[in-house]
Amino acid sequence: MDLKKRIGINLKYYRYKSKLSQEVFYTNMGLSPKYYACAERGEVNLTIENVEYIASKLGIDANDLLAYNEAHIIQKKRIDEKEKKVNN
């Protein structure tokens, strides 16, 4: 898996785990909504500084955003499935 996608999956996972909406999270961080949404989709190259900054705001270690963790991917799929059911 591409590193940008892995970071994006982990960003979304930890944000959901913190029970924060994208809007609340990026507003509190001072990032643009478009930039953060692209980061969660794995479409931007985050700088090391941004990885560290975002991780600190999530209350996790920067390594957690870089880690390949099958549990996170499974959890993300479950969350996506729940969202689809709610939106239909």
PDB file of C-alpha atoms in Angstrom:
ATOM      1  CA  MET A   1       0.000   0.000   0.000  1.00  0.00           C
ATOM      2  CA  ASP A   2       1.208   3.466  -0.909  1.00  0.00           C
ATOM      3  CA  LEU A   3       2.394   5.509   2.100  1.00  0.00           C
ATOM      4  CA  LYS A   4       0.070   8.459   1.347  1.00  0.00           C
ATOM      5  CA  LYS A   5      -2.944   6.109   1.366  1.00  0.00           C
ATOM      6  CA  ARG A   6      -1.744   4.425   4.570  1.00  0.00           C
ATOM      7  CA  ILE A   7      -1.411   7.783   6.320  1.00  0.00           C
ATOM      8  CA  GLY A   8      -4.840   8.798   5.042  1.00  0.00           C
ATOM      9  CA  ILE A   9      -6.459   5.621   6.360  1.00  0.00           C
ATOM     10  CA  ASN A  10      -4.781   6.100   9.720  1.00  0.00           C
ATOM     11  CA  LEU A  11      -5.788   9.776   9.852  1.00  0.00           C
ATOM     12  CA  LYS A  12      -9.399   8.871   9.276  1.00  0.00           C
ATOM     13  CA  TYR A  13      -9.251   5.982  11.733  1.00  0.00           C
ATOM     14  CA  TYR A  14      -7.799   8.039  14.574  1.00  0.00           C
ATOM     15  CA  ARG A  15     -10.108  10.986  13.854  1.00  0.00           C
ATOM     16  CA  TYR A  16     -13.137   8.672  14.030  1.00  0.00           C
ATOM     17  CA  LYS A  17     -11.731   7.090  17.148  1.00  0.00           C
ATOM     18  CA  SER A  18     -11.554  10.582  18.673  1.00  0.00           C
ATOM     19  CA  LYS A  19     -15.224  11.057  17.678  1.00  0.00           C
ATOM     20  CA  LEU A  20     -14.444  14.226  15.743  1.00  0.00           C
ATOM     21  CA  SER A  21     -15.978  15.307  12.469  1.00  0.00           C
ATOM     22  CA  GLN A  22     -13.628  16.396   9.713  1.00  0.00           C
ATOM     23  CA  GLU A  23     -14.880  19.957  10.060  1.00  0.00           C
ATOM     24  CA  VAL A  24     -14.293  20.165  13.813  1.00  0.00           C
ATOM     25  CA  PHE A  25     -10.879  18.551  13.490  1.00  0.00           C
ATOM     26  CA  TYR A  26      -9.434  20.677  10.687  1.00  0.00           C
ATOM     27  CA  THR A  27     -10.893  23.858  12.194  1.00  0.00           C
ATOM     28  CA  ASN A  28      -9.162  23.146  15.516  1.00  0.00           C
ATOM     29  CA  MET A  29      -5.912  22.398  13.704  1.00  0.00           C
ATOM     30  CA  GLY A  30      -5.874  25.483  11.518  1.00  0.00           C
ATOM     31  CA  LEU A  31      -5.681  23.463   8.288  1.00  0.00           C
ATOM     32  CA  SER A  32      -7.773  24.107   5.222  1.00  0.00           C
ATOM     33  CA  PRO A  33     -10.724  21.751   4.746  1.00  0.00           C
ATOM     34  CA  LYS A  34      -9.594  20.803   1.250  1.00  0.00           C
ATOM     35  CA  TYR A  35      -6.054  19.997   2.380  1.00  0.00           C
ATOM     36  CA  TYR A  36      -7.213  17.825   5.258  1.00  0.00           C
ATOM     37  CA  ALA A  37      -9.802  15.976   3.150  1.00  0.00           C
ATOM     38  CA  CYS A  38      -7.131  15.289   0.522  1.00  0.00           C
ATOM     39  CA  ALA A  39      -4.789  14.044   3.260  1.00  0.00           C
ATOM     40  CA  GLU A  40      -7.432  11.572   4.484  1.00  0.00           C
ATOM     41  CA  ARG A  41      -7.889  10.308   0.939  1.00  0.00           C
ATOM     42  CA  GLY A  42      -4.121   9.931   0.523  1.00  0.00           C
ATOM     43  CA  GLU A  43      -3.912  12.499  -2.251  1.00  0.00           C
ATOM     44  CA  VAL A  44      -1.275  14.836  -0.785  1.00  0.00           C
ATOM     45  CA  ASN A  45       2.273  14.418   0.423  1.00  0.00           C
ATOM     46  CA  LEU A  46       2.286  15.538   4.034  1.00  0.00           C
ATOM     47  CA  THR A  47       5.493  17.024   5.347  1.00  0.00           C
ATOM     48  CA  ILE A  48       7.092  15.392   8.373  1.00  0.00           C
ATOM     49  CA  GLU A  49       6.183  18.520  10.308  1.00  0.00           C
ATOM     50  CA  ASN A  50       2.498  18.141   9.362  1.00  0.00           C
ATOM     51  CA  VAL A  51       2.516  14.443  10.262  1.00  0.00           C
ATOM     52  CA  GLU A  52       3.951  15.312  13.680  1.00  0.00           C
ATOM     53  CA  TYR A  53       1.535  18.229  14.140  1.00  0.00           C
ATOM     54  CA  ILE A  54      -1.565  16.225  13.179  1.00  0.00           C
ATOM     55  CA  ALA A  55      -0.474  13.294  15.340  1.00  0.00           C
ATOM     56  CA  SER A  56      -0.004  15.592  18.340  1.00  0.00           C
ATOM     57  CA  LYS A  57      -3.503  17.031  17.821  1.00  0.00           C
ATOM     58  CA  LEU A  58      -4.875  13.470  17.710  1.00  0.00           C
ATOM     59  CA  GLY A  59      -2.960  12.602  20.873  1.00  0.00           C
ATOM     60  CA  ILE A  60      -0.962   9.854  19.167  1.00  0.00           C
ATOM     61  CA  ASP A  61       2.627   9.247  18.141  1.00  0.00           C
ATOM     62  CA  ALA A  62       3.582  10.209  14.581  1.00  0.00           C
ATOM     63  CA  ASN A  63       4.601   6.574  14.025  1.00  0.00           C
ATOM     64  CA  ASP A  64       0.947   5.597  14.437  1.00  0.00           C
ATOM     65  CA  LEU A  65       0.082   7.558  11.297  1.00  0.00           C
ATOM     66  CA  LEU A  66       2.833   5.815   9.359  1.00  0.00           C
ATOM     67  CA  ALA A  67       2.141   2.305  10.617  1.00  0.00           C
ATOM     68  CA  TYR A  68       0.553  -0.398   8.518  1.00  0.00           C
ATOM     69  CA  ASN A  69      -2.057  -1.855  10.775  1.00  0.00           C
ATOM     70  CA  GLU A  70      -4.607  -4.298   9.388  1.00  0.00           C
ATOM     71  CA  ALA A  71      -6.973  -3.558  12.282  1.00  0.00           C
ATOM     72  CA  HIS A  72      -7.207   0.092  11.234  1.00  0.00           C
ATOM     73  CA  ILE A  73      -8.031  -0.845   7.660  1.00  0.00           C
ATOM     74  CA  ILE A  74     -10.737  -3.279   8.782  1.00  0.00           C
ATOM     75  CA  GLN A  75     -12.182  -0.666  11.149  1.00  0.00           C
ATOM     76  CA  LYS A  76     -12.225   1.937   8.377  1.00  0.00           C
ATOM     77  CA  LYS A  77     -14.147  -0.420   6.111  1.00  0.00           C
ATOM     78  CA  ARG A  78     -16.712  -0.991   8.861  1.00  0.00           C
ATOM     79  CA  ILE A  79     -17.096   2.748   9.408  1.00  0.00           C
ATOM     80  CA  ASP A  80     -17.526   3.329   5.664  1.00  0.00           C
ATOM     81  CA  GLU A  81     -20.184   0.607   5.503  1.00  0.00           C
ATOM     82  CA  LYS A  82     -22.089   2.187   8.406  1.00  0.00           C
ATOM     83  CA  GLU A  83     -21.939   5.600   6.726  1.00  0.00           C
ATOM     84  CA  LYS A  84     -23.339   4.176   3.479  1.00  0.00           C
ATOM     85  CA  LYS A  85     -26.259   2.592   5.364  1.00  0.00           C
ATOM     86  CA  VAL A  86     -27.029   5.867   7.137  1.00  0.00           C
ATOM     87  CA  ASN A  87     -26.875   7.875   3.914  1.00  0.00           C
ATOM     88  CA  ASN A  88     -29.160   5.523   1.972  1.00  0.00           C
TER      89      ASN A  88
END
